[in-house]
mmCIF file of C-alpha atoms in Angstrom:
data_model
loop_
_atom_site.group_PDB
_atom_site.id
_atom_site.type_symbol
_atom_site.label_atom_id
_atom_site.label_comp_id
_atom_site.label_asym_id
_atom_site.label_seq_id
_atom_site.Cartn_x
_atom_site.Cartn_y
_atom_site.Cartn_z
ATOM 1 C CA GLU I 1 20.688 4.179 13.397
ATOM 2 C CA VAL I 2 18.858 5.392 10.179
ATOM 3 C CA GLN I 3 18.997 9.035 9.319
ATOM 4 C CA LEU I 4 17.383 10.546 6.401
ATOM 5 C CA GLY I 5 18.020 14.507 6.043
ATOM 6 C CA GLU I 6 16.367 16.546 3.123
ATOM 7 C CA SER I 7 17.960 19.883 1.919
ATOM 8 C CA GLY I 8 17.460 22.161 -0.898
ATOM 9 C CA GLY I 9 14.182 23.867 -0.041
ATOM 10 C CA ASP I 10 13.938 27.304 -0.902
ATOM 11 C CA LEU I 11 11.649 30.153 -2.091
ATOM 12 C CA VAL I 12 11.251 30.109 -5.811
ATOM 13 C CA GLN I 13 9.246 31.672 -8.511
ATOM 14 C CA PRO I 14 5.979 30.119 -10.242
ATOM 15 C CA GLY I 15 7.734 28.264 -13.340
ATOM 16 C CA GLY I 16 10.737 28.019 -11.704
ATOM 17 C CA SER I 17 12.966 24.906 -10.815
ATOM 18 C CA LEU I 18 14.539 23.377 -7.319
ATOM 19 C CA ARG I 19 16.131 20.187 -6.611
ATOM 20 C CA LEU I 20 15.924 18.620 -3.270
ATOM 21 C CA SER I 21 18.006 15.984 -1.712
ATOM 22 C CA CYS I 22 17.963 13.189 0.483
ATOM 23 C CA ALA I 23 20.967 12.098 2.570
ATOM 24 C CA ALA I 24 20.265 8.524 3.775
ATOM 25 C CA SER I 25 22.657 6.533 6.563
ATOM 26 C CA GLY I 26 22.362 3.779 8.967
ATOM 27 C CA PHE I 27 20.950 1.142 6.760
ATOM 28 C CA PRO I 28 21.783 -0.373 3.203
ATOM 29 C CA PHE I 29 20.545 2.528 0.916
ATOM 30 C CA SER I 30 21.034 0.672 -2.626
ATOM 31 C CA THR I 31 18.424 -2.207 -1.372
ATOM 32 C CA PHE I 32 15.656 -0.033 -0.788
ATOM 33 C CA PRO I 33 12.902 1.686 -2.869
ATOM 34 C CA MET I 34 12.798 5.176 -1.588
ATOM 35 C CA TYR I 35 9.891 7.832 -1.633
ATOM 36 C CA TRP I 36 9.022 11.686 -1.429
ATOM 37 C CA VAL I 37 5.859 12.423 0.451
ATOM 38 C CA ARG I 38 4.637 16.146 0.772
ATOM 39 C CA GLN I 39 2.599 18.142 2.995
ATOM 40 C CA ALA I 40 1.175 21.500 2.235
ATOM 41 C CA PRO I 41 0.807 24.129 4.951
ATOM 42 C CA GLY I 42 -2.031 23.225 7.150
ATOM 43 C CA ARG I 43 -3.243 19.823 4.661
ATOM 44 C CA GLY I 44 -2.655 16.068 4.650
ATOM 45 C CA LEU I 45 0.231 14.185 3.282
ATOM 46 C CA GLU I 46 0.563 13.151 -0.257
ATOM 47 C CA TRP I 47 2.463 10.559 -2.058
ATOM 48 C CA VAL I 48 4.665 11.948 -4.409
ATOM 49 C CA SER I 49 7.109 9.523 -6.159
ATOM 50 C CA ALA I 50 9.108 6.429 -6.006
ATOM 51 C CA ILE I 51 11.991 4.962 -6.865
ATOM 52 C CA SER I 52 13.094 1.295 -7.205
ATOM 53 C CA GLN I 53 16.767 0.280 -5.594
ATOM 54 C CA SER I 54 18.322 0.291 -8.802
ATOM 55 C CA GLY I 55 16.669 3.702 -9.955
ATOM 56 C CA VAL I 56 15.626 2.137 -13.197
ATOM 57 C CA ASP I 57 11.703 1.969 -12.019
ATOM 58 C CA THR I 58 10.000 5.708 -10.978
ATOM 59 C CA TYR I 59 6.502 6.466 -10.068
ATOM 60 C CA TYR I 60 4.506 9.827 -9.781
ATOM 61 C CA ALA I 61 1.363 11.009 -8.320
ATOM 62 C CA ASP I 62 -0.697 12.300 -11.486
ATOM 63 C CA SER I 63 -0.233 15.768 -9.538
ATOM 64 C CA VAL I 64 3.497 16.127 -10.561
ATOM 65 C CA LYS I 65 3.554 13.854 -13.523
ATOM 66 C CA GLY I 66 5.848 15.346 -16.303
ATOM 67 C CA ARG I 67 7.251 18.022 -14.075
ATOM 68 C CA PHE I 68 8.894 16.431 -11.197
ATOM 69 C CA THR I 69 11.899 13.702 -11.917
ATOM 70 C CA ILE I 70 13.018 11.267 -8.918
ATOM 71 C CA SER I 71 16.388 9.876 -8.979
ATOM 72 C CA ARG I 72 19.276 8.327 -6.821
ATOM 73 C CA ASP I 73 22.781 7.853 -6.433
ATOM 74 C CA ASN I 74 23.521 4.612 -4.560
ATOM 75 C CA SER I 75 27.301 5.298 -4.232
ATOM 76 C CA LYS I 76 26.691 8.658 -2.366
ATOM 77 C CA ASN I 77 23.530 7.269 -0.738
ATOM 78 C CA THR I 78 21.477 10.295 -1.623
ATOM 79 C CA LEU I 79 17.959 10.631 -3.206
ATOM 80 C CA TYR I 80 16.743 13.310 -5.205
ATOM 81 C CA LEU I 81 13.814 15.362 -6.653
ATOM 82 C CA GLN I 82 13.959 17.459 -9.429
ATOM 83 C CA MET I 83 11.194 19.720 -9.797
ATOM 84 C CA ASP I 84 10.308 22.027 -12.680
ATOM 85 C CA SER I 85 7.616 23.996 -13.657
ATOM 86 C CA LEU I 86 6.780 24.891 -10.090
ATOM 87 C CA ARG I 87 3.200 25.944 -9.382
ATOM 88 C CA ALA I 88 2.060 27.659 -5.770
ATOM 89 C CA GLU I 89 0.149 24.374 -5.318
ATOM 90 C CA ASP I 90 3.653 22.877 -4.832
ATOM 91 C CA THR I 91 4.240 24.679 -2.038
ATOM 92 C CA ALA I 92 4.875 22.153 0.797
ATOM 93 C CA VAL I 93 7.296 20.640 3.235
ATOM 94 C CA TYR I 94 8.930 17.603 1.272
ATOM 95 C CA TYR I 95 9.791 14.383 3.100
ATOM 96 C CA CYS I 96 11.868 11.763 1.932
ATOM 97 C CA ALA I 97 10.884 8.146 3.515
ATOM 98 C CA LYS I 98 11.930 4.707 3.697
ATOM 99 C CA ILE I 99 9.853 1.238 3.699
ATOM 100 C CA ARG I 100 10.543 -1.175 6.711
ATOM 101 C CA SER I 101 11.331 -3.898 3.937
ATOM 102 C CA PRO I 102 10.921 -4.639 0.430
ATOM 103 C CA THR I 103 11.661 -8.371 1.122
ATOM 104 C CA PHE I 104 8.938 -9.268 3.151
ATOM 105 C CA GLY I 105 6.167 -6.670 1.545
ATOM 106 C CA GLU I 106 6.453 -3.999 4.350
ATOM 107 C CA PHE I 107 5.798 -1.442 2.266
ATOM 108 C CA TYR I 108 4.915 0.988 5.215
ATOM 109 C CA PHE I 109 7.280 4.298 5.902
ATOM 110 C CA ASP I 110 9.230 3.328 9.437
ATOM 111 C CA TYR I 111 11.472 6.554 8.832
ATOM 112 C CA TRP I 112 11.086 9.836 7.679
ATOM 113 C CA GLY I 113 13.059 12.957 7.172
ATOM 114 C CA GLN I 114 12.811 16.042 8.998
ATOM 115 C CA GLY I 115 11.249 17.268 5.860
ATOM 116 C CA SER I 116 12.421 20.679 3.434
ATOM 117 C CA LEU I 117 9.957 23.523 2.891
ATOM 118 C CA VAL I 118 9.368 24.811 -0.697
ATOM 119 C CA THR I 119 7.335 27.842 -1.180
ATOM 120 C CA VAL I 120 6.336 28.702 -4.644
ATOM 121 C CA SER I 121 5.521 32.633 -4.571
ATOM 122 C CA SER I 122 6.318 35.715 -6.579
ATOM 123 C CA ASP D 1 -5.983 5.229 -7.819
ATOM 124 C CA ILE D 2 -7.107 3.867 -4.165
ATOM 125 C CA GLN D 3 -9.050 6.536 -2.554
ATOM 126 C CA MET D 4 -8.875 6.383 1.363
ATOM 127 C CA THR D 5 -11.713 8.222 3.052
ATOM 128 C CA GLN D 6 -10.814 8.759 6.989
ATOM 129 C CA TYR D 7 -13.496 10.088 9.362
ATOM 130 C CA PRO D 8 -14.038 12.358 11.378
ATOM 131 C CA SER D 9 -11.941 14.399 10.041
ATOM 132 C CA THR D 10 -11.858 16.172 13.912
ATOM 133 C CA LEU D 11 -12.275 14.516 16.848
ATOM 134 C CA SER D 12 -12.651 15.653 20.620
ATOM 135 C CA ALA D 13 -12.479 13.866 23.879
ATOM 136 C CA PRO D 14 -11.034 14.319 27.177
ATOM 137 C CA VAL D 15 -8.143 12.389 28.795
ATOM 138 C CA GLY D 16 -8.958 8.607 29.535
ATOM 139 C CA ASP D 17 -11.593 8.431 27.017
ATOM 140 C CA ARG D 18 -11.806 5.596 24.568
ATOM 141 C CA VAL D 19 -11.834 6.659 20.628
ATOM 142 C CA THR D 20 -12.068 5.424 17.227
ATOM 143 C CA ILE D 21 -10.793 6.510 13.853
ATOM 144 C CA THR D 22 -12.086 4.948 10.739
ATOM 145 C CA CYS D 23 -10.521 4.580 7.482
ATOM 146 C CA ARG D 24 -12.053 3.483 4.173
ATOM 147 C CA ALA D 25 -10.367 2.054 1.096
ATOM 148 C CA SER D 26 -12.508 2.688 -2.120
ATOM 149 C CA GLN D 27 -11.338 -0.955 -2.979
ATOM 150 C CA SER D 28 -9.951 -3.833 -1.212
ATOM 151 C CA ILE D 29 -6.562 -3.577 0.005
ATOM 152 C CA SER D 30 -6.352 -6.745 1.972
ATOM 153 C CA ILE D 31 -4.595 -5.901 5.157
ATOM 154 C CA TRP D 32 -2.078 -3.379 3.470
ATOM 155 C CA LEU D 33 -2.582 -0.338 5.878
ATOM 156 C CA ALA D 34 -0.640 1.552 8.077
ATOM 157 C CA TRP D 35 -1.889 4.089 10.860
ATOM 158 C CA TYR D 36 0.253 7.134 11.589
ATOM 159 C CA GLN D 37 0.551 9.922 14.249
ATOM 160 C CA GLN D 38 1.675 13.595 13.364
ATOM 161 C CA LYS D 39 2.586 16.080 15.733
ATOM 162 C CA PRO D 40 2.784 19.908 14.808
ATOM 163 C CA GLY D 41 6.377 20.571 12.855
ATOM 164 C CA LYS D 42 7.119 16.900 13.267
ATOM 165 C CA ALA D 43 7.224 14.044 10.583
ATOM 166 C CA PRO D 44 4.478 11.226 10.914
ATOM 167 C CA LYS D 45 5.213 8.082 13.002
ATOM 168 C CA VAL D 46 4.032 4.982 12.399
ATOM 169 C CA LEU D 47 1.863 2.981 14.931
ATOM 170 C CA ILE D 48 0.247 0.454 13.242
ATOM 171 C CA TYR D 49 0.905 -1.586 10.240
ATOM 172 C CA LYS D 50 -0.246 -4.418 8.521
ATOM 173 C CA ALA D 51 -3.825 -3.237 9.643
ATOM 174 C CA SER D 52 -3.504 -4.734 13.271
ATOM 175 C CA SER D 53 0.377 -4.854 14.122
ATOM 176 C CA LEU D 54 1.807 -2.747 16.668
ATOM 177 C CA GLU D 55 5.186 -1.237 15.852
ATOM 178 C CA SER D 56 7.673 -1.601 18.247
ATOM 179 C CA GLY D 57 7.828 0.768 20.950
ATOM 180 C CA VAL D 58 4.262 1.955 20.432
ATOM 181 C CA PRO D 59 2.071 1.991 23.571
ATOM 182 C CA SER D 60 -0.483 -0.890 23.760
ATOM 183 C CA ARG D 61 -3.497 1.790 24.202
ATOM 184 C CA PHE D 62 -3.263 1.625 20.574
ATOM 185 C CA SER D 63 -4.993 -1.130 18.247
ATOM 186 C CA GLY D 64 -6.075 -1.537 14.858
ATOM 187 C CA SER D 65 -8.322 -3.739 12.968
ATOM 188 C CA GLY D 66 -9.893 -4.439 9.718
ATOM 189 C CA SER D 67 -9.237 -6.061 6.350
ATOM 190 C CA GLY D 68 -10.484 -5.344 2.795
ATOM 191 C CA THR D 69 -12.012 -1.950 2.416
ATOM 192 C CA GLU D 70 -12.910 -0.672 6.243
ATOM 193 C CA PHE D 71 -10.264 -0.539 8.946
ATOM 194 C CA THR D 72 -10.288 1.103 12.468
ATOM 195 C CA LEU D 73 -7.760 2.645 14.804
ATOM 196 C CA THR D 74 -8.626 2.577 18.252
ATOM 197 C CA ILE D 75 -6.879 4.589 21.394
ATOM 198 C CA SER D 76 -8.130 2.387 24.480
ATOM 199 C CA SER D 77 -7.474 5.185 26.929
ATOM 200 C CA LEU D 78 -6.388 8.805 25.853
ATOM 201 C CA GLN D 79 -3.397 10.318 27.384
ATOM 202 C CA PRO D 80 -2.235 13.908 27.005
ATOM 203 C CA GLU D 81 0.382 12.853 24.332
ATOM 204 C CA ASP D 82 -2.147 11.611 22.059
ATOM 205 C CA PHE D 83 -3.647 14.524 21.219
ATOM 206 C CA ALA D 84 -2.301 14.872 17.592
ATOM 207 C CA THR D 85 -3.361 14.262 13.756
ATOM 208 C CA TYR D 86 -3.481 10.623 12.885
ATOM 209 C CA TYR D 87 -3.734 9.229 8.960
ATOM 210 C CA CYS D 88 -4.378 6.062 7.337
ATOM 211 C CA GLN D 89 -2.311 4.970 4.319
ATOM 212 C CA GLN D 90 -2.862 1.909 1.645
ATOM 213 C CA TYR D 91 0.288 0.133 0.555
ATOM 214 C CA ASN D 92 -1.328 -2.289 -1.191
ATOM 215 C CA SER D 93 -0.774 -0.331 -4.819
ATOM 216 C CA LEU D 94 1.153 2.587 -5.813
ATOM 217 C CA PRO D 95 0.331 5.392 -5.269
ATOM 218 C CA TYR D 96 0.555 4.651 -1.540
ATOM 219 C CA THR D 97 -2.592 7.033 -1.048
ATOM 220 C CA PHE D 98 -3.067 8.754 2.590
ATOM 221 C CA GLY D 99 -6.321 9.276 4.234
ATOM 222 C CA GLN D 100 -7.080 13.199 4.997
ATOM 223 C CA GLY D 101 -6.872 13.005 8.517
ATOM 224 C CA THR D 102 -7.768 13.068 11.638
ATOM 225 C CA LYS D 103 -7.089 15.617 14.459
ATOM 226 C CA LEU D 104 -7.514 14.664 17.941
ATOM 227 C CA GLN D 105 -8.170 17.360 19.909
ATOM 228 C CA ILE D 106 -8.854 17.700 23.825
ATOM 229 C CA LYS D 107 -12.095 18.410 25.238
#
């Protein structure tokens, strides 16, 4: 059974840093690109970042580029999101997500974690 | 980036009704579109992929259509458990952008 579990969410002051983790199991983690999606309170879904299977290629939404860093440890089946220079508008539930199949171009999200709440406030 | 415009933003309908939600892409995305359902406090759940393919385990009252820039999600006969928020998402090119969502409410 595929499982994704985020951790690391917390209350942090503006300008601060936080690292989220996503522990994955039930699928060959190292063969899948991985993603972060966030949802501000009462708002819609926003794609945040992606990372290739090897971790060499990374992609970011313009809203977080230069402040967030996605990474992965395939030996630990874990995805990370390092968030620096946090702003109030980064307050959101952060989800990690996997796609159905990179091999057949099925890049829609078939599994999501339960989410981790990040609150940026003084 | 590809912009996804979804409408209506809110929809009220009674149980048993047929409803349609529309999603428009700012440029052609072929058939690379998914629809998700999200209930309060839960992660989204995929309903439809590749514009019209039904995800395994999803009731057949859900259907999707469209290609290029115009897409629709139809629920043929609303059930009480269908009242939720629905999102479209393009996965033609990064960033995989979402529509702003349609909240489906009981009338």
